[in-house]
mmCIF file with all atom_site columns, C-alpha atoms in Angstrom:
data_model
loop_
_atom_site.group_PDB
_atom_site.id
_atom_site.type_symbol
_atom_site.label_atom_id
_atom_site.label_alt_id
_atom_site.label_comp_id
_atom_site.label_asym_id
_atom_site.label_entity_id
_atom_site.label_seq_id
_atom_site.pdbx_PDB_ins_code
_atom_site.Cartn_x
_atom_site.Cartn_y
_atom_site.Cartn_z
_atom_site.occupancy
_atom_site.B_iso_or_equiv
_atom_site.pdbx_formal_charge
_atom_site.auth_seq_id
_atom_site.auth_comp_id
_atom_site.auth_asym_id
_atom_site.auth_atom_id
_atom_site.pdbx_PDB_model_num
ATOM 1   C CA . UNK A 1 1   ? 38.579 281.434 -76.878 1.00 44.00 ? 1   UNK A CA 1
ATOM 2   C CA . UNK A 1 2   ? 36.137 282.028 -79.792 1.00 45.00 ? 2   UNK A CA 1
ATOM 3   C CA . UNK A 1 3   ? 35.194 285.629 -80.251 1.00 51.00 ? 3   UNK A CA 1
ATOM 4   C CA . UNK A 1 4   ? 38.659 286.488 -81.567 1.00 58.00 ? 4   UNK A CA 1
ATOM 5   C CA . UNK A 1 5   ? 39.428 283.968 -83.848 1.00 77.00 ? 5   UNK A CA 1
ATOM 6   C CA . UNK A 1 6   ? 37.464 283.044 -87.494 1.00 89.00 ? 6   UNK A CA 1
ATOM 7   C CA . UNK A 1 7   ? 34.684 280.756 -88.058 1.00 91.00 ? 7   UNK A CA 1
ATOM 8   C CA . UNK A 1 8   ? 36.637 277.485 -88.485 1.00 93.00 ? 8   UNK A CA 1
ATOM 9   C CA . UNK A 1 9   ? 38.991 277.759 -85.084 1.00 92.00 ? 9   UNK A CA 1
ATOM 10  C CA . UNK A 1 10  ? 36.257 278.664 -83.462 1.00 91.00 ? 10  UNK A CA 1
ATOM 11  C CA . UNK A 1 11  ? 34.273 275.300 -84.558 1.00 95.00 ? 11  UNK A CA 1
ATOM 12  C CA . UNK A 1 12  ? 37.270 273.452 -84.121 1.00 95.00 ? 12  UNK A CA 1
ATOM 13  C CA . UNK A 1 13  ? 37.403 274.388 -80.891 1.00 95.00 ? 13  UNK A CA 1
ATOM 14  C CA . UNK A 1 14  ? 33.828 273.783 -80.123 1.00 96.00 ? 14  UNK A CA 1
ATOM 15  C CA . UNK A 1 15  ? 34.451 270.314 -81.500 1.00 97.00 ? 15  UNK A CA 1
ATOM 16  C CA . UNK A 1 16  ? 37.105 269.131 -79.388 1.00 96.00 ? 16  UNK A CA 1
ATOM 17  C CA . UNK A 1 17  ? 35.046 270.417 -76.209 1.00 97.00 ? 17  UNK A CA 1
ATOM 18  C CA . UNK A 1 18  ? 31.992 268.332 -77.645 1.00 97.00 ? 18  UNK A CA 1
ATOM 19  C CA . UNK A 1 19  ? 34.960 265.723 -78.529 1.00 97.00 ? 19  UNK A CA 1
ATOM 20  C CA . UNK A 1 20  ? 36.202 265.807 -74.386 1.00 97.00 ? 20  UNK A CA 1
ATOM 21  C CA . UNK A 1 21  ? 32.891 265.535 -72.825 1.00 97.00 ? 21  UNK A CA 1
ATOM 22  C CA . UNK A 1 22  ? 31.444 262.389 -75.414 1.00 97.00 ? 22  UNK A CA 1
ATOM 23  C CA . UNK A 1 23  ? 35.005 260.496 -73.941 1.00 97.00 ? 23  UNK A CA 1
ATOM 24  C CA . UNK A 1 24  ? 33.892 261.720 -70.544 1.00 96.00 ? 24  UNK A CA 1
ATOM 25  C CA . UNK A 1 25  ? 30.301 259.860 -71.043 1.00 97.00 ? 25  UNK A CA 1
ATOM 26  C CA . UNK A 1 26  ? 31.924 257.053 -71.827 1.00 95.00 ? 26  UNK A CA 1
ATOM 27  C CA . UNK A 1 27  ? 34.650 256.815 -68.552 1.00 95.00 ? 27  UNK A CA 1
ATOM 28  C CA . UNK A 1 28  ? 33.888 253.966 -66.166 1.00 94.00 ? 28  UNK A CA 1
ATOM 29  C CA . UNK A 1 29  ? 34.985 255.354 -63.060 1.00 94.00 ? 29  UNK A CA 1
ATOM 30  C CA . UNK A 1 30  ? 32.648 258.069 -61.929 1.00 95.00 ? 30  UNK A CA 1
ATOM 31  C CA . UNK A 1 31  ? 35.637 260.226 -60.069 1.00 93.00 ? 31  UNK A CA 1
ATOM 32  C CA . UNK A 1 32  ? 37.543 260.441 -63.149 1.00 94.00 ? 32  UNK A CA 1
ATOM 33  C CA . UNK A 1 33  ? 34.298 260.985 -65.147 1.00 96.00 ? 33  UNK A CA 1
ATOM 34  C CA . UNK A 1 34  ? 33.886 263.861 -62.904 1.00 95.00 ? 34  UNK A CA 1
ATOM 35  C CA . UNK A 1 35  ? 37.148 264.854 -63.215 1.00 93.00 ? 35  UNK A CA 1
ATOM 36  C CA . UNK A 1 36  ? 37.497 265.110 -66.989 1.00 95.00 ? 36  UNK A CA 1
ATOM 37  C CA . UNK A 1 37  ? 33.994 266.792 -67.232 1.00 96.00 ? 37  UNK A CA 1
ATOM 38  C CA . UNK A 1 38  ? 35.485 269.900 -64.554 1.00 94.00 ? 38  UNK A CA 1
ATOM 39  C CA . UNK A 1 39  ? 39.043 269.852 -65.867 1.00 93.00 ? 39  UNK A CA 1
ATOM 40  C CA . UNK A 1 40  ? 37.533 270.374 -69.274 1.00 95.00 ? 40  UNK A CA 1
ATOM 41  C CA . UNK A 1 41  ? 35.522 273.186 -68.075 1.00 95.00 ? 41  UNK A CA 1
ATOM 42  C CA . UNK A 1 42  ? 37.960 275.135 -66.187 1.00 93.00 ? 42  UNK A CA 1
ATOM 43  C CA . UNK A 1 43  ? 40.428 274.921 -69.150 1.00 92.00 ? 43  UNK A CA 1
ATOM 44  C CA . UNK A 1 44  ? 38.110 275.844 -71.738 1.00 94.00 ? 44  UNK A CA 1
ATOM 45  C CA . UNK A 1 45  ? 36.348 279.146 -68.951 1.00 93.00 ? 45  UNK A CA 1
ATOM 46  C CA . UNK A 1 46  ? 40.168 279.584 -68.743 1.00 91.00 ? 46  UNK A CA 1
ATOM 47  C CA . UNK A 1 47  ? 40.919 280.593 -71.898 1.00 91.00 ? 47  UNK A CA 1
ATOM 48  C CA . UNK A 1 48  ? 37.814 281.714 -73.530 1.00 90.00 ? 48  UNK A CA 1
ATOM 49  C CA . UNK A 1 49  ? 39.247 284.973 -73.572 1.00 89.00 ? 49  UNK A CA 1
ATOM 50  C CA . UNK A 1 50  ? 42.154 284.024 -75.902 1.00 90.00 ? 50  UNK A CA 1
ATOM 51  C CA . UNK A 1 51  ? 42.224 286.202 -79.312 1.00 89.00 ? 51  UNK A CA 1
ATOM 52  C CA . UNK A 1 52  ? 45.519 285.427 -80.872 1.00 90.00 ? 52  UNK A CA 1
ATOM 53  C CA . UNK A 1 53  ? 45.521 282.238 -83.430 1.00 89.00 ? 53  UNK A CA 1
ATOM 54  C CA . UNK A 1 54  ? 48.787 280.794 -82.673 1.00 90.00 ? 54  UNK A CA 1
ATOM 55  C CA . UNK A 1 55  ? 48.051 280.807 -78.894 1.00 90.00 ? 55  UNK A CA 1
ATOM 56  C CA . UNK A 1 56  ? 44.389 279.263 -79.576 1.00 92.00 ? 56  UNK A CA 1
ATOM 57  C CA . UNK A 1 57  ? 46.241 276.751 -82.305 1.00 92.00 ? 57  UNK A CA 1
ATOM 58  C CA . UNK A 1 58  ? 48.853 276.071 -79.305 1.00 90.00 ? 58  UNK A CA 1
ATOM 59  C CA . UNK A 1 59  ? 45.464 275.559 -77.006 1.00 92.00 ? 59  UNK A CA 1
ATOM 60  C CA . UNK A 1 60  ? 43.956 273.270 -78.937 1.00 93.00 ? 60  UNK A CA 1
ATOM 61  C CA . UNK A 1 61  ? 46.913 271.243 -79.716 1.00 92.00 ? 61  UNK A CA 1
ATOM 62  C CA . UNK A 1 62  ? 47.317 270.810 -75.592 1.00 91.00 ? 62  UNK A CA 1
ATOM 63  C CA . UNK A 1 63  ? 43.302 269.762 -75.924 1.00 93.00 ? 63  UNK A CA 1
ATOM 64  C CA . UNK A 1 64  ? 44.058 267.223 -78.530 1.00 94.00 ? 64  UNK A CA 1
ATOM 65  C CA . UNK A 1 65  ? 47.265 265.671 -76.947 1.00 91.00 ? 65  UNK A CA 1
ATOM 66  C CA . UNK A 1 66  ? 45.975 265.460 -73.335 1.00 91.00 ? 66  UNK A CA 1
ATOM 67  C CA . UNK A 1 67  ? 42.409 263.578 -74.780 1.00 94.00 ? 67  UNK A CA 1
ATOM 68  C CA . UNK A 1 68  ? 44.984 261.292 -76.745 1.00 93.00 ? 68  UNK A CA 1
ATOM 69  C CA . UNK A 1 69  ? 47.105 260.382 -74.044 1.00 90.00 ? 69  UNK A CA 1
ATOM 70  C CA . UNK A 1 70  ? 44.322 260.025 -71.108 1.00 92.00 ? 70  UNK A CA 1
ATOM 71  C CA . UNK A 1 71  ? 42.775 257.606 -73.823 1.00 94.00 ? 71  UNK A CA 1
ATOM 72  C CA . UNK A 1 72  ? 45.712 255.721 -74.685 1.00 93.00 ? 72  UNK A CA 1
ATOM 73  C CA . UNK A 1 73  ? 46.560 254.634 -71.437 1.00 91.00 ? 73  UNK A CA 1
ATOM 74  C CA . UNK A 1 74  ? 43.043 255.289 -69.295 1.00 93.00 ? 74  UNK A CA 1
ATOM 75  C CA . UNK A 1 75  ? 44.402 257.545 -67.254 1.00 90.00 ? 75  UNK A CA 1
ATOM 76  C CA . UNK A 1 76  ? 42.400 261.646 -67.632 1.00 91.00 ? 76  UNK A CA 1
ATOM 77  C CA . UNK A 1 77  ? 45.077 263.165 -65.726 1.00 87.00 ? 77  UNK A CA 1
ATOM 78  C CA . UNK A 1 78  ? 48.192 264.582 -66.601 1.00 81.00 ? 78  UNK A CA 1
ATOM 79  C CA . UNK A 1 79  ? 51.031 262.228 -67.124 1.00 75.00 ? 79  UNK A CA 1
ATOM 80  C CA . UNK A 1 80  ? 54.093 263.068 -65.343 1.00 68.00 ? 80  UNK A CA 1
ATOM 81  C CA . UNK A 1 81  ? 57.094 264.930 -66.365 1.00 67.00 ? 81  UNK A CA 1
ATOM 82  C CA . UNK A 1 82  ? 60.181 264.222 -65.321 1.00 68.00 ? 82  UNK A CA 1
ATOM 83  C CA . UNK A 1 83  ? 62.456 267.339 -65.611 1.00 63.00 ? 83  UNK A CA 1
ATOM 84  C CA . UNK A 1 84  ? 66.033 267.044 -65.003 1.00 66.00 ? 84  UNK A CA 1
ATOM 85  C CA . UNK A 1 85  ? 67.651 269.646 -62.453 1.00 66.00 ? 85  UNK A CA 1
ATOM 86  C CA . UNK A 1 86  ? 68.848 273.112 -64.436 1.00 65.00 ? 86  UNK A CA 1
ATOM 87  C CA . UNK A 1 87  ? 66.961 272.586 -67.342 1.00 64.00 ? 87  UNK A CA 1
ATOM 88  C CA . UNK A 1 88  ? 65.533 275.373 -68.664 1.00 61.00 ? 88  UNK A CA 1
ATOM 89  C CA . UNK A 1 89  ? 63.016 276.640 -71.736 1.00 59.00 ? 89  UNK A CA 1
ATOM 90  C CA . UNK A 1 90  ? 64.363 277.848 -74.472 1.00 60.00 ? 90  UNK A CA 1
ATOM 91  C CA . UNK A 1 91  ? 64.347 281.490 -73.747 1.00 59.00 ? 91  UNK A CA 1
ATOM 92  C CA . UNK A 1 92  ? 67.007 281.014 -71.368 1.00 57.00 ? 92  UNK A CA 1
ATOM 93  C CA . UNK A 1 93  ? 64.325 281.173 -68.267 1.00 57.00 ? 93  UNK A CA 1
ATOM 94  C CA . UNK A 1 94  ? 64.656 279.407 -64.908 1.00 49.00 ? 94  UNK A CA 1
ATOM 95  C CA . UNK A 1 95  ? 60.907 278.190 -65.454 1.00 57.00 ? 95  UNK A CA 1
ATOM 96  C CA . UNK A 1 96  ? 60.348 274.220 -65.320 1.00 57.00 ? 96  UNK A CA 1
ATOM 97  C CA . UNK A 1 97  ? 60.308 273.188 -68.827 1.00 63.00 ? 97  UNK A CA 1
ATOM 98  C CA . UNK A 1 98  ? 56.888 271.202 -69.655 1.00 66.00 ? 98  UNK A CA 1
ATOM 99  C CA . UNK A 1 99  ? 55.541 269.247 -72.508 1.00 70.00 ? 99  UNK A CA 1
ATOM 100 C CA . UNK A 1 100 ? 52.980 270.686 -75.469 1.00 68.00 ? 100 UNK A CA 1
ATOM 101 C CA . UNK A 1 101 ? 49.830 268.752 -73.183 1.00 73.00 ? 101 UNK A CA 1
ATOM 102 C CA . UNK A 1 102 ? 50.134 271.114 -69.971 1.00 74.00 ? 102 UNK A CA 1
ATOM 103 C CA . UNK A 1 103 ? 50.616 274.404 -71.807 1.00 75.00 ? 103 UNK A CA 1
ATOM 104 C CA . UNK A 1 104 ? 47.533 275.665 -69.234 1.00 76.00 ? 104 UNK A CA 1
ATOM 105 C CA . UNK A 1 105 ? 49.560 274.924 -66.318 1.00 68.00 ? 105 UNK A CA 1
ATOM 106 C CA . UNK A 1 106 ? 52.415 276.762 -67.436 1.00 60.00 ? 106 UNK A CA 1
ATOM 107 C CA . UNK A 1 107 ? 51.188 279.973 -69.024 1.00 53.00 ? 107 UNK A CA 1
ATOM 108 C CA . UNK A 1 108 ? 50.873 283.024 -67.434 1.00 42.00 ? 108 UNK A CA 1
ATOM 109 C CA . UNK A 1 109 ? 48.157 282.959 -65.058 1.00 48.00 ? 109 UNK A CA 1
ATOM 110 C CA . UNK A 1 110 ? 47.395 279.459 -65.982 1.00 46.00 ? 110 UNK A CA 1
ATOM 111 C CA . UNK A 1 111 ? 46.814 276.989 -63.213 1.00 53.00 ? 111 UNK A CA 1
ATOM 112 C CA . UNK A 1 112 ? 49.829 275.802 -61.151 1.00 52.00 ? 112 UNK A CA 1
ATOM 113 C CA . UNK A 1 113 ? 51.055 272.774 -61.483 1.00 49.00 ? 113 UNK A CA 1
ATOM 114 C CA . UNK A 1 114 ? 50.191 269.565 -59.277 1.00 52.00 ? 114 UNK A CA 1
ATOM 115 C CA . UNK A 1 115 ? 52.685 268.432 -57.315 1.00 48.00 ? 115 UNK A CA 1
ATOM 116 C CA . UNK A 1 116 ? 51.975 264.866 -58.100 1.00 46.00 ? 116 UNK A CA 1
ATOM 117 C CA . UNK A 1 117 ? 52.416 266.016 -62.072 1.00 47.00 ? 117 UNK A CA 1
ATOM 118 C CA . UNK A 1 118 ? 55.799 267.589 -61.690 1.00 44.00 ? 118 UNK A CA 1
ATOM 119 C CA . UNK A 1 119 ? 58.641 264.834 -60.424 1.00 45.00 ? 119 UNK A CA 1
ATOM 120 C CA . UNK A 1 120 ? 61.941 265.993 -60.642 1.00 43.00 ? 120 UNK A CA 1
ATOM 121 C CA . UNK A 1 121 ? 64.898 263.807 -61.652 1.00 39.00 ? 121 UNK A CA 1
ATOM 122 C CA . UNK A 1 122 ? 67.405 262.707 -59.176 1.00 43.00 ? 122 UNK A CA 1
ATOM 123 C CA . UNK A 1 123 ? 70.937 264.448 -59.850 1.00 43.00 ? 123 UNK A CA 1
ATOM 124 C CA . UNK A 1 124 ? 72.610 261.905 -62.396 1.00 40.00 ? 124 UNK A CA 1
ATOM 125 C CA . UNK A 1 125 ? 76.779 262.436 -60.617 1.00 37.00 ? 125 UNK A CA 1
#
């Protein structure tokens, strides 16, 4: 994720890894400790390769909203989505839509989605 991009995204992004792991060091369960430190580095090996600024901009942004959220309400892992049957993305796709914060679960060649993460809406008629 940094050899592509300037000097400032590339500290940025250095940053919110530093940023992860100090909220990580200060988790109080040890499995979710654990958890944070490994999710963080599979993310970040995941897409060191990235070159493009809007897709390292989009990266980061999934960084900065998952940290917010697991710190919010003390939980590191995804929250989940509820998706309502037939919804699509905007390009029309039969892909699951997904919020901003698991962008690395749905790219291509990203990580699949846990099936505790994705819960699908009941039909509503």
């Amino acid at each position: 994720m940094v050899r592509g991009v300037n000097e400032a995204t590339r500290l940025r992004v250095l940053h919110m890894y530093r940023r992860i792991l100090r909220v990580a060091r200060g988790w109080t369960d040890d499995a979710e400790r654990q958890y944070i430190r490994s999710e963080a580095r599979s993310l970040f090996k995941q897409n060191a390769g990235l070159q493009e600024s809007a897709v390292v901009e989009r990266k980061i942004f999934e960084a900065e909203s998952r940290l917010e959220l697991g710190v919010h309400y003390n939980i590191p892992y995804p929250r989940p989505t509820n998706v309502v049957p037939g919804a699509t993305g905007k390009d029309g796709s039969n892909s699951s839509v997904l919020p901003a914060y698991m962008d690395s679960y749905h790219s291509h060649g990203g990580k699949q989605v846990p099936k505790h993460i994705l819960v699908r809406s009941p039909k509503m008629f």
